mmCIF file of C-alpha atoms and ligand atoms in Angstrom:
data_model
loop_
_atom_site.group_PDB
_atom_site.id
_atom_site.type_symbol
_atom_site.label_atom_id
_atom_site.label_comp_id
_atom_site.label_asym_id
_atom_site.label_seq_id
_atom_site.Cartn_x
_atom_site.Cartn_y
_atom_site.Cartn_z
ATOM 1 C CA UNK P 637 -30.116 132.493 14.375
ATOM 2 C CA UNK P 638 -27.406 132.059 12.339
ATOM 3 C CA UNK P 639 -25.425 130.597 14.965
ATOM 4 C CA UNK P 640 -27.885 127.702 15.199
ATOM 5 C CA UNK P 641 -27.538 127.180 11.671
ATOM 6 C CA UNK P 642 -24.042 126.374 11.748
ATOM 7 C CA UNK P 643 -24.328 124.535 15.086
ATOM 8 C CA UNK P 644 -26.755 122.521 12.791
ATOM 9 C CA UNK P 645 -24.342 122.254 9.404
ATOM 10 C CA UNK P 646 -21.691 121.031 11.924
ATOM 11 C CA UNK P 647 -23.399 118.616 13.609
ATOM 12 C CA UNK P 648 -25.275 116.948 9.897
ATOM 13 C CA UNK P 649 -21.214 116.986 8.804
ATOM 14 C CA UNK P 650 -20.545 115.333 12.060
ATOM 15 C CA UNK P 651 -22.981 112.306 11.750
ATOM 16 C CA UNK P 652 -22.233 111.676 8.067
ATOM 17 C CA UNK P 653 -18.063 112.180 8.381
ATOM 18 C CA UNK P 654 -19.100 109.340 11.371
ATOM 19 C CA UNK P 655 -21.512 107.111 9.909
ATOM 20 C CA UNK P 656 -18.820 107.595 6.886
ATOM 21 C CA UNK P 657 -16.211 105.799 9.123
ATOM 22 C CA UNK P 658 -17.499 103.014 10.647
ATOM 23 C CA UNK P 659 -19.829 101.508 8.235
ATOM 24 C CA UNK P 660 -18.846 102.535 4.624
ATOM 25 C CA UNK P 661 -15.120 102.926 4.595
ATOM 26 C CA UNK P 662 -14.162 98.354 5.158
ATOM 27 C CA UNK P 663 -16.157 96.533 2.410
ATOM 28 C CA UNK P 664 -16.246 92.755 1.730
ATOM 29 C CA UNK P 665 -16.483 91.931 -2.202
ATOM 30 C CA UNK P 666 -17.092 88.281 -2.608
ATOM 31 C CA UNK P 667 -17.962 86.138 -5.957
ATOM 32 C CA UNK P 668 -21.683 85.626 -5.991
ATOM 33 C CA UNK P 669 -21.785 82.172 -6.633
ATOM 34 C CA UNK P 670 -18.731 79.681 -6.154
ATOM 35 C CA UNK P 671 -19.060 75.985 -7.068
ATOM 36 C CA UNK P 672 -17.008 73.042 -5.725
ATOM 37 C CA UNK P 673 -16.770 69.470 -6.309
ATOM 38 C CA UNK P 674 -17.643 66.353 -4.178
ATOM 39 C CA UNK P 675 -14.799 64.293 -2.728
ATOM 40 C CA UNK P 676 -12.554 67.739 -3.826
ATOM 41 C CA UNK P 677 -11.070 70.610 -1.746
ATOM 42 C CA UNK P 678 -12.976 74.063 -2.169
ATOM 43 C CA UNK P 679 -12.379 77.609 -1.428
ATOM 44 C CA UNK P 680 -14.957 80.568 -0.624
ATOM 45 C CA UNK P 681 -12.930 83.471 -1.602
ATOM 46 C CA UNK P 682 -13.802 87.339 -0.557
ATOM 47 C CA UNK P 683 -11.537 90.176 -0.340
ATOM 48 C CA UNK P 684 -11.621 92.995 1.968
ATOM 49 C CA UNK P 685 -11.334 96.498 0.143
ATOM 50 C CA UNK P 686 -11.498 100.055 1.206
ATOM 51 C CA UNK P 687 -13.256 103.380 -0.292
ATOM 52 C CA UNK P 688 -9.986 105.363 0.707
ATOM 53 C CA UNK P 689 -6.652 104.692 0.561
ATOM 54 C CA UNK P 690 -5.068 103.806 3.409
ATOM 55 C CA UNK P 691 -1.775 103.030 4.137
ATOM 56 C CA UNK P 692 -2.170 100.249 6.849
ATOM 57 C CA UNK P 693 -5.673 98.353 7.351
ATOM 58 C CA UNK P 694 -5.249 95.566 9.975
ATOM 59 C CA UNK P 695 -7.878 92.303 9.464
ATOM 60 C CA UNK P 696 -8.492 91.175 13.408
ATOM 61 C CA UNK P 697 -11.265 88.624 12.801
ATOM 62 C CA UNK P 698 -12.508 86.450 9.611
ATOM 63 C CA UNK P 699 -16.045 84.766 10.372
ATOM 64 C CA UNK P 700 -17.586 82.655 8.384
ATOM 65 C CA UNK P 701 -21.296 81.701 8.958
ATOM 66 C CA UNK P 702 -23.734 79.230 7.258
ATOM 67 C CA UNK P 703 -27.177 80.844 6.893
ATOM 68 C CA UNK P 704 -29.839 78.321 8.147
ATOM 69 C CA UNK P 705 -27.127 76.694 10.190
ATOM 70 C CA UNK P 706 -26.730 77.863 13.377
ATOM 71 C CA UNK P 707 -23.749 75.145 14.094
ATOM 72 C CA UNK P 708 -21.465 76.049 11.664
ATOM 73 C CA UNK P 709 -19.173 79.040 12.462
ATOM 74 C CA UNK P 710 -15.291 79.224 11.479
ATOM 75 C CA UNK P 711 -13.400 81.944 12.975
ATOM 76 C CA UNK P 712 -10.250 83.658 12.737
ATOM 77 C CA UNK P 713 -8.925 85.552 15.502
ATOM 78 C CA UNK P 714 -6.023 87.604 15.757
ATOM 79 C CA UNK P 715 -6.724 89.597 18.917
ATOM 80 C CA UNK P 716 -4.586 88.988 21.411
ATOM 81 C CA UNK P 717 -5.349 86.168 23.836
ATOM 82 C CA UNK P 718 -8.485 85.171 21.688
ATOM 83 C CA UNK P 719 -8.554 82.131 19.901
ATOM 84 C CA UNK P 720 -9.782 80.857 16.556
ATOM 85 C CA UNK P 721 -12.716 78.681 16.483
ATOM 86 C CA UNK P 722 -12.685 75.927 13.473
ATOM 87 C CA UNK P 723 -14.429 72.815 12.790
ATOM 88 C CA UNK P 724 -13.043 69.884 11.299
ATOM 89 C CA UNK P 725 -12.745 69.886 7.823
ATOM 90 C CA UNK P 726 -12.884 73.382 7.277
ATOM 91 C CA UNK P 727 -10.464 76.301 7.794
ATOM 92 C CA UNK P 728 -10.536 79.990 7.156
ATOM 93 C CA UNK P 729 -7.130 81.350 5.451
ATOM 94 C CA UNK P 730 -5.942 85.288 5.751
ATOM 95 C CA UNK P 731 -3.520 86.429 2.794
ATOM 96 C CA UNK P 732 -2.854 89.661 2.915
ATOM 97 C CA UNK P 733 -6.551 91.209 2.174
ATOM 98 C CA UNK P 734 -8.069 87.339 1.008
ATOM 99 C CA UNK P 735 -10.056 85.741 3.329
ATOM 100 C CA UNK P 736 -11.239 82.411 2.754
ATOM 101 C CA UNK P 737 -12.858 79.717 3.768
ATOM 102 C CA UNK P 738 -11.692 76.193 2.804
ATOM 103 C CA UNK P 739 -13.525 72.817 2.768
ATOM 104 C CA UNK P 740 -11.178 70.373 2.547
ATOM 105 C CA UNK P 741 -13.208 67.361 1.734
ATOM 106 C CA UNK P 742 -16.825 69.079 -0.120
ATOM 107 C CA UNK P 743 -20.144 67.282 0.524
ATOM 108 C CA UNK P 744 -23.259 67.989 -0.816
ATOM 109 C CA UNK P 745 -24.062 69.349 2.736
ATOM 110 C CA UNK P 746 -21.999 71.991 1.994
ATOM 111 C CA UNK P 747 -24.365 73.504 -0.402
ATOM 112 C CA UNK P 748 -25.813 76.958 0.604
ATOM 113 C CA UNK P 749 -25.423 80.297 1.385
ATOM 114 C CA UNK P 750 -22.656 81.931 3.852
ATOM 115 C CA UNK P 751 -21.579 85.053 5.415
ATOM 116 C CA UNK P 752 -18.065 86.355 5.520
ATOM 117 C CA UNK P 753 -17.403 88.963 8.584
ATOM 118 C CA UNK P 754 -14.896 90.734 8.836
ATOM 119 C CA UNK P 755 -13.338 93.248 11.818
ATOM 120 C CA UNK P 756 -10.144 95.317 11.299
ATOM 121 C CA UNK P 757 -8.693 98.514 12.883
ATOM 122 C CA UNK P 758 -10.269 100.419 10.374
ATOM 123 C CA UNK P 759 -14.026 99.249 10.745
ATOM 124 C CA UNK P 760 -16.199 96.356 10.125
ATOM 125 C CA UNK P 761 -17.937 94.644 7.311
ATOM 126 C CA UNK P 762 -20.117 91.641 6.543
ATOM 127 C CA UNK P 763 -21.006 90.488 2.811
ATOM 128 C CA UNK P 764 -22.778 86.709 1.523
ATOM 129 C CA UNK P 765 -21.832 84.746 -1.019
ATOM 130 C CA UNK P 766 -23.674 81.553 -2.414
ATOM 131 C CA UNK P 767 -21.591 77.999 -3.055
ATOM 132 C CA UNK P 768 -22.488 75.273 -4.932
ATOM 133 C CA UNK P 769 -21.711 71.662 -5.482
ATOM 134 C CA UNK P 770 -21.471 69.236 -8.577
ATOM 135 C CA UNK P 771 -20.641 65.389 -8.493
ATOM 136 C CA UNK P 772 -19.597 63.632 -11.269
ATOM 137 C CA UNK P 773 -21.489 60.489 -12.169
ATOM 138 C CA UNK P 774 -20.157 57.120 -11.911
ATOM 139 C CA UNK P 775 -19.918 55.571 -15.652
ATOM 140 C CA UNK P 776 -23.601 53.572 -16.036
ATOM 141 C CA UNK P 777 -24.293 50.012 -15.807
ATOM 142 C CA UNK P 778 -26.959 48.485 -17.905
ATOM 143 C CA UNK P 779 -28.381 44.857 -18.047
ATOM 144 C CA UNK P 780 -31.042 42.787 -19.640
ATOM 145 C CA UNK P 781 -33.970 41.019 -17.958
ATOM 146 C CA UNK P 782 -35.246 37.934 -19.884
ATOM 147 C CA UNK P 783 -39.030 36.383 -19.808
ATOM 148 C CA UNK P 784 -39.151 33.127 -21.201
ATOM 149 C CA UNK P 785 -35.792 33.003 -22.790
ATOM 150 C CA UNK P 786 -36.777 36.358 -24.184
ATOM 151 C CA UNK P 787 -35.204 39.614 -23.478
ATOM 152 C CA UNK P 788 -38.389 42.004 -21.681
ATOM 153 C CA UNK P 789 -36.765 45.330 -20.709
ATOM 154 C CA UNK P 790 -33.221 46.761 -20.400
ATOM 155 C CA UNK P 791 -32.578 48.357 -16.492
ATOM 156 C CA UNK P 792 -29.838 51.402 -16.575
ATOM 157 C CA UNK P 793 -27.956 53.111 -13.603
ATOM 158 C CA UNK P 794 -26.084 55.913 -13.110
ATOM 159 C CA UNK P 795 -24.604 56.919 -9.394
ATOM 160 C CA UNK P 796 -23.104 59.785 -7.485
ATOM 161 C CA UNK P 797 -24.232 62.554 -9.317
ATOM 162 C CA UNK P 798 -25.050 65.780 -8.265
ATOM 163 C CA UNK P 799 -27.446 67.693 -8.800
ATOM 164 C CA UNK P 800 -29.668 64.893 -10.379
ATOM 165 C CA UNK P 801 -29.564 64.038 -14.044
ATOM 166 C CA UNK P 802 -31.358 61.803 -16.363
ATOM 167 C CA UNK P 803 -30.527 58.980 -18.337
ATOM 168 C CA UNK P 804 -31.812 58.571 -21.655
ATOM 169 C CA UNK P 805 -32.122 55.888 -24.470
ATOM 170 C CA UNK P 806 -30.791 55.506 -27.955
ATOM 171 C CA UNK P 807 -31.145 52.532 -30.311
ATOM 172 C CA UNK P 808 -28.780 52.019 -32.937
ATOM 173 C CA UNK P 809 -30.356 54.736 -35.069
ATOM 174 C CA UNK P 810 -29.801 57.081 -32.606
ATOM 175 C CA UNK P 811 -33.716 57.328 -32.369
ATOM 176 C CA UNK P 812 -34.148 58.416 -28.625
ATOM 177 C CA UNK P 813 -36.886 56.015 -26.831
ATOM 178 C CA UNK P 814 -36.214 57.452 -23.051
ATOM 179 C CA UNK P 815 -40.584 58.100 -23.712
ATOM 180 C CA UNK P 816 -40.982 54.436 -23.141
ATOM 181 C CA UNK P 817 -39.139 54.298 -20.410
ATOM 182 C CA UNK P 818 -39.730 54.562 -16.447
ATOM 183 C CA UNK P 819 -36.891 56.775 -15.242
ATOM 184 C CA UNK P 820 -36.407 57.109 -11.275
ATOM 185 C CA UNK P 821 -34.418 58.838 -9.042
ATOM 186 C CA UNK P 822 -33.180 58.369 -5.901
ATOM 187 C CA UNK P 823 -31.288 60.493 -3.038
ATOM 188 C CA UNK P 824 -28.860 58.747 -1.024
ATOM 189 C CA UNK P 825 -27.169 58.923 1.991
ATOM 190 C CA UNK P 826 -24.623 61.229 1.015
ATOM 191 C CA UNK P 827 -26.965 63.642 -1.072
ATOM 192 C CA UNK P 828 -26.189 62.480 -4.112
ATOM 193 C CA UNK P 829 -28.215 60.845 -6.626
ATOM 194 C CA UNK P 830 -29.237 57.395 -8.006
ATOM 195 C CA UNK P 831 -31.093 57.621 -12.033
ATOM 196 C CA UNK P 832 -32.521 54.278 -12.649
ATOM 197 C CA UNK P 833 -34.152 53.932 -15.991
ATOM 198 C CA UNK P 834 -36.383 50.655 -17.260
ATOM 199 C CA UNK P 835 -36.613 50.214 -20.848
ATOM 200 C CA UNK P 836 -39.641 48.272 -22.090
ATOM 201 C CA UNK P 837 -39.324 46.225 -25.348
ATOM 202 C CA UNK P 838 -40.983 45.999 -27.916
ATOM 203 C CA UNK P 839 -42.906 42.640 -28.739
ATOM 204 C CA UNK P 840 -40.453 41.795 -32.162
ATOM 205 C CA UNK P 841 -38.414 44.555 -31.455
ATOM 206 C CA UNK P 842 -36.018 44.399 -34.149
ATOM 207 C CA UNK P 843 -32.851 46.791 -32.587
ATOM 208 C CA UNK P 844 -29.935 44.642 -31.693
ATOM 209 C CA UNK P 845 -27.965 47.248 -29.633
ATOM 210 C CA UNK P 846 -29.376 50.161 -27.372
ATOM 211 C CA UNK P 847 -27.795 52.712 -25.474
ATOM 212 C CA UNK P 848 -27.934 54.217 -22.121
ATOM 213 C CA UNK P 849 -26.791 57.864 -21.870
ATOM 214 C CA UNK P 850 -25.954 60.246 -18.781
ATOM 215 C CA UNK P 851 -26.727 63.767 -19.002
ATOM 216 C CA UNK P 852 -25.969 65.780 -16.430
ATOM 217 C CA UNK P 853 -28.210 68.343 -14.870
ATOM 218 C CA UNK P 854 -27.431 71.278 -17.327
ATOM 219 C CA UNK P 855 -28.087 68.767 -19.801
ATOM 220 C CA UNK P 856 -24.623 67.787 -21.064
ATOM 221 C CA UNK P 857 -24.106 63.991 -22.435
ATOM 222 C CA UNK P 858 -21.621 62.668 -19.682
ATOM 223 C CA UNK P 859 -21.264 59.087 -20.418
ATOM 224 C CA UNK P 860 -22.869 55.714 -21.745
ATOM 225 C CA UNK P 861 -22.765 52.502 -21.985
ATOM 226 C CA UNK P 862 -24.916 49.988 -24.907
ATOM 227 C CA UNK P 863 -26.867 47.305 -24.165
ATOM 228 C CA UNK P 864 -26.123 44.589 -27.272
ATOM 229 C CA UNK P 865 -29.268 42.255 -27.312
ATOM 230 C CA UNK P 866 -28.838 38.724 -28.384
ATOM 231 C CA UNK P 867 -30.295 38.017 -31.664
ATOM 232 C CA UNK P 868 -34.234 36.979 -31.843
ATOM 233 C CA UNK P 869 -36.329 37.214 -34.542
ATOM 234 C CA UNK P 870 -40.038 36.482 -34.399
ATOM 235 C CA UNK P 871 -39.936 33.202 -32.707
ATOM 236 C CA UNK P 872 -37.315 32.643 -29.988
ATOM 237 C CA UNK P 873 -34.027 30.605 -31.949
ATOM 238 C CA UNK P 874 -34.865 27.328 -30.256
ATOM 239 C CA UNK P 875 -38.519 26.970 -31.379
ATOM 240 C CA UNK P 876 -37.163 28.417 -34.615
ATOM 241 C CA UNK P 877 -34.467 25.151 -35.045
ATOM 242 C CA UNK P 878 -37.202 22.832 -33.808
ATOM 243 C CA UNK P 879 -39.632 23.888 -37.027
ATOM 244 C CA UNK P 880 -37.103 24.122 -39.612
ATOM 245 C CA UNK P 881 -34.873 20.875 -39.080
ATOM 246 C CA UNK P 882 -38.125 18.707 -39.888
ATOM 247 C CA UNK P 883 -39.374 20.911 -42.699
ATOM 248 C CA UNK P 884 -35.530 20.638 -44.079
ATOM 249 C CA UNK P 885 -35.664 16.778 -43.856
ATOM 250 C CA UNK P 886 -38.949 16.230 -44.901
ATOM 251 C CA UNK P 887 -38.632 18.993 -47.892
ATOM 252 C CA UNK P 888 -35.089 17.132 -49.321
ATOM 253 C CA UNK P 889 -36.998 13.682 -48.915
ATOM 254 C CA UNK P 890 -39.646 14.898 -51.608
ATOM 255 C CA UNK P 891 -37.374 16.739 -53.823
ATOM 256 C CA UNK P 892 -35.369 13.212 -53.989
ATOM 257 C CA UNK P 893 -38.394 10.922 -54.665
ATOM 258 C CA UNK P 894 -39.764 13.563 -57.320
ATOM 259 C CA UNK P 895 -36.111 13.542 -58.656
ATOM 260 C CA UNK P 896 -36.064 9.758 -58.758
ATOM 261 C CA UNK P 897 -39.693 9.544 -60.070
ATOM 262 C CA UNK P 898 -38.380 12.002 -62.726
ATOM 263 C CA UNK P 899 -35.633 10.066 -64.012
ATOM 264 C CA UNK P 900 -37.198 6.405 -63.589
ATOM 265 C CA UNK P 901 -40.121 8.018 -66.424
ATOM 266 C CA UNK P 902 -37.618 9.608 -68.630
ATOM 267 C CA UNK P 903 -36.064 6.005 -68.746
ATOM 268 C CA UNK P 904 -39.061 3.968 -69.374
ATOM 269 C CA UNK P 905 -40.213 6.675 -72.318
ATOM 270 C CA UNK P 906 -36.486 6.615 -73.722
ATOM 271 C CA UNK P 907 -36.869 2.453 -73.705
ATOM 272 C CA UNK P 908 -40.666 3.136 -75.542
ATOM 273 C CA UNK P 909 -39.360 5.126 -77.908
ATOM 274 C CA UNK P 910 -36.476 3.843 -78.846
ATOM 275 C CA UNK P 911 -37.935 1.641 -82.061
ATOM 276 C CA UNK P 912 -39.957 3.880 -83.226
ATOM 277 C CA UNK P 913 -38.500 6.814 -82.936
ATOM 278 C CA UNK P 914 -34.775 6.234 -83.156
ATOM 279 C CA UNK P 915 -34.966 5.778 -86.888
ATOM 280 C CA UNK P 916 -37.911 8.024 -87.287
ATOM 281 C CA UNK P 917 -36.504 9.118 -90.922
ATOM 282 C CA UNK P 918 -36.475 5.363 -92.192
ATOM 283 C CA UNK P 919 -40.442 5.493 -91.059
ATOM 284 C CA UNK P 920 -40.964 5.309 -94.688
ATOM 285 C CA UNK P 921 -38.603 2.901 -95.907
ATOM 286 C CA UNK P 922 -40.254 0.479 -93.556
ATOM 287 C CA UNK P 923 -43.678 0.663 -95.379
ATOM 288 C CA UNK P 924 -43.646 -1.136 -98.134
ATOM 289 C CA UNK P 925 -42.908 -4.364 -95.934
ATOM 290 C CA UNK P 926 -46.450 -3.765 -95.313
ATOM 291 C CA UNK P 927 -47.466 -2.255 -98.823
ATOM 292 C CA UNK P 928 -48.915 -5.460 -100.955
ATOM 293 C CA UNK P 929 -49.150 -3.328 -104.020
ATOM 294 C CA UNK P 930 -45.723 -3.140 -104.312
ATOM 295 C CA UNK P 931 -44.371 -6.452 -102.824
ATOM 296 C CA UNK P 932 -45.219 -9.180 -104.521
ATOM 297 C CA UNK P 933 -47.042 -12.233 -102.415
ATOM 298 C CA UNK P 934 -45.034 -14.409 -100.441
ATOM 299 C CA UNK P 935 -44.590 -18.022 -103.333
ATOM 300 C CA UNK P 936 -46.933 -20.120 -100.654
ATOM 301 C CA UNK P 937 -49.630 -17.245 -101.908
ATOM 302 C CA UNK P 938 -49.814 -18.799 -105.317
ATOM 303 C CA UNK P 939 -49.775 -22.623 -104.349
ATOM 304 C CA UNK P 940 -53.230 -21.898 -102.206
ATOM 305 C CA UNK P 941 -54.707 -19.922 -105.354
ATOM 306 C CA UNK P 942 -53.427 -22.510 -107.768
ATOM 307 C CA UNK P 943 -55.307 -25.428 -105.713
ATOM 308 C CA UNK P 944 -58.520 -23.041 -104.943
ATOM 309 C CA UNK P 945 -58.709 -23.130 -108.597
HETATM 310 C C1 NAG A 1466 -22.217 68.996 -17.191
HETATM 311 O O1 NAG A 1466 -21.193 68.607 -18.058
HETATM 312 C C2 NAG A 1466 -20.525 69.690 -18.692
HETATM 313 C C3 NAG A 1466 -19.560 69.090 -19.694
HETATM 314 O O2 NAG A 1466 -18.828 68.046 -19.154
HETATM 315 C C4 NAG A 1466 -19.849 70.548 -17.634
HETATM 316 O O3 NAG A 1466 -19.211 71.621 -18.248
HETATM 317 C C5 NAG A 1466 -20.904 71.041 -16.657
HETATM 318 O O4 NAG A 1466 -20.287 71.756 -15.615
HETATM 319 C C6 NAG A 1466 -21.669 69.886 -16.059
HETATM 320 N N1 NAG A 1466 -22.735 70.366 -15.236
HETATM 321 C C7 NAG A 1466 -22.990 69.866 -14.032
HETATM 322 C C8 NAG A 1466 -24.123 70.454 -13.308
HETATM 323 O O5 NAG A 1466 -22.334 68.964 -13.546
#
């Protein structure tokens, strides 16, 4: 009985001392989430560690897998007589316990998650890490589209930006008006993205400048560019010129004639009134020409009286 109790002990110490050994003692640690940048070299980094010291761990094979990708594999071999397996554009490095993977030229295909394998003397191990990708945007172009002479919307774009963005509108106020717009975007080729935005006017919109603004897609103001509108007011300037020119002639025409009627009357009363009113004090020094009480009759005045009688 008791036998068979040890027999048991040793065997349970067996399996764990074992299963100790080959699974638990090589561990992969990588970064959880890595992020590269289009056009720009990137590097998946893990390292290889071990739950014991050890004085000598030998890394035979680095193998890097893309989950959902059953093409992509990049493998480093150092067996003897085995050889590495890469695909162009990427490579996997070995320093010391680092094993990478590097993309030399990062796409947004690149995106995703992968698997780093490892196999040294001392046991195998196998961890995932997740990489992700940004792309700058291009700085945005903006232009105006006319109706008539008169400006109808402003169109903004923003390229090669990853992952998408928005673009949004200011006028000179910095009152935002991106809820009258119609914002779009598009996925090219490449991944990245095209933001299109079409800014409706106002009828007698009275802003003379707008702007266009990039954010990027954790929100961040990027870049902009403003849109300066030509000056309109109500009417469109031409219309405006053809209205006032005649009003300005015919307005300066009347003004004259009234001024001319104005001084041609001030003459003729200043000609009326000269006489009379130029000596206005000697009014009564005048009257007794006319006063016969106190002039006496002209001689003639007599002679007719004298032969009346
Ligand atoms: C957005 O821009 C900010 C500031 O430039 C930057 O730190 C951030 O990484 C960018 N985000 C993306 C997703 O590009």
């Amino acid at each position: 009985m008791a036998s068979s109790i040890l027999l048991l002990f040793l065997i349970i110490c067996f399996c764990c001392c074992y299963g100790h050994a080959s699974s638990a003692f090589v561990e992969v640690v990588c970064d959880e989430t890595s992020i590269g940048q289009v056009g720009h070299q990137s590097m998946l980094t893990c390292k290889v560690e071990t739950t014991q010291e050890t004085n000598g761990l030998t890394i035979l094979v680095v193998v890097w897998k893309k989950k959902g990708d059953d093409q992509f594999l990049s493998a480093l071999d150092k067996r003897a007589g085995k050889e590495n397996k890469l695909q162009p554009g990427y490579k996997v490095a070995l320093n010391n316990r680092t094993v990478s993977l590097v993309i030399t030229d990062t796409k947004v295909k690149d995106e995703g998650d992968y698997t780093c394998q490892v196999v040294t003397d001392s046991g195998n191990a196998i961890k995932s890490t997740n990489f992700k990708v940004t792309a700058k945007y291009h700085p945005p172009t903006a232009n105006i589209s006319y109706e008539k002479g008169i400006p109808k919307s402003l169109f903004c774009k923003a390229t090669g930006g990853y992952p998408a963005g928005e673009l949004r509108w200011f006028d000179e106020n910095q009152t935002e008006w991106t809820k009258s717009a119609e914002p779009r975007v598009n996925k090219m080729e490449d991944g990245l993205s095209e933001l299109s935005s079409k800014l409706l006017l106002m009828p007698g919109s009275t802003f003379s400048e707008y702007t266009c603004a990039v954010y990027n897609a954790s929100g961040n103001r990027v870049d902009s560019v403003a849109v300066k509108l030509p000056f309109t007011g109500p009417e469109p300037p031409k219309q405006l010129s053809a209205i006032i020119a005649p009003v300005l002639v015919v307005g300066s025409l009347i003004v004259g004639l009234l001024l001319v009627l104005l001084i041609c009357r001030k003459r003729s009363q200043q000609k009326n009134r000269r006489p009379s009113t130029a000596p206005l004090m000697g009014t009564h020094d005048m009257v007794p020409h006319s006063n016969q009480e106190i002039d006496p009759p002209p001689p003639y005045f007599e002679e007719v009286k004298d032969s009346m009688a």
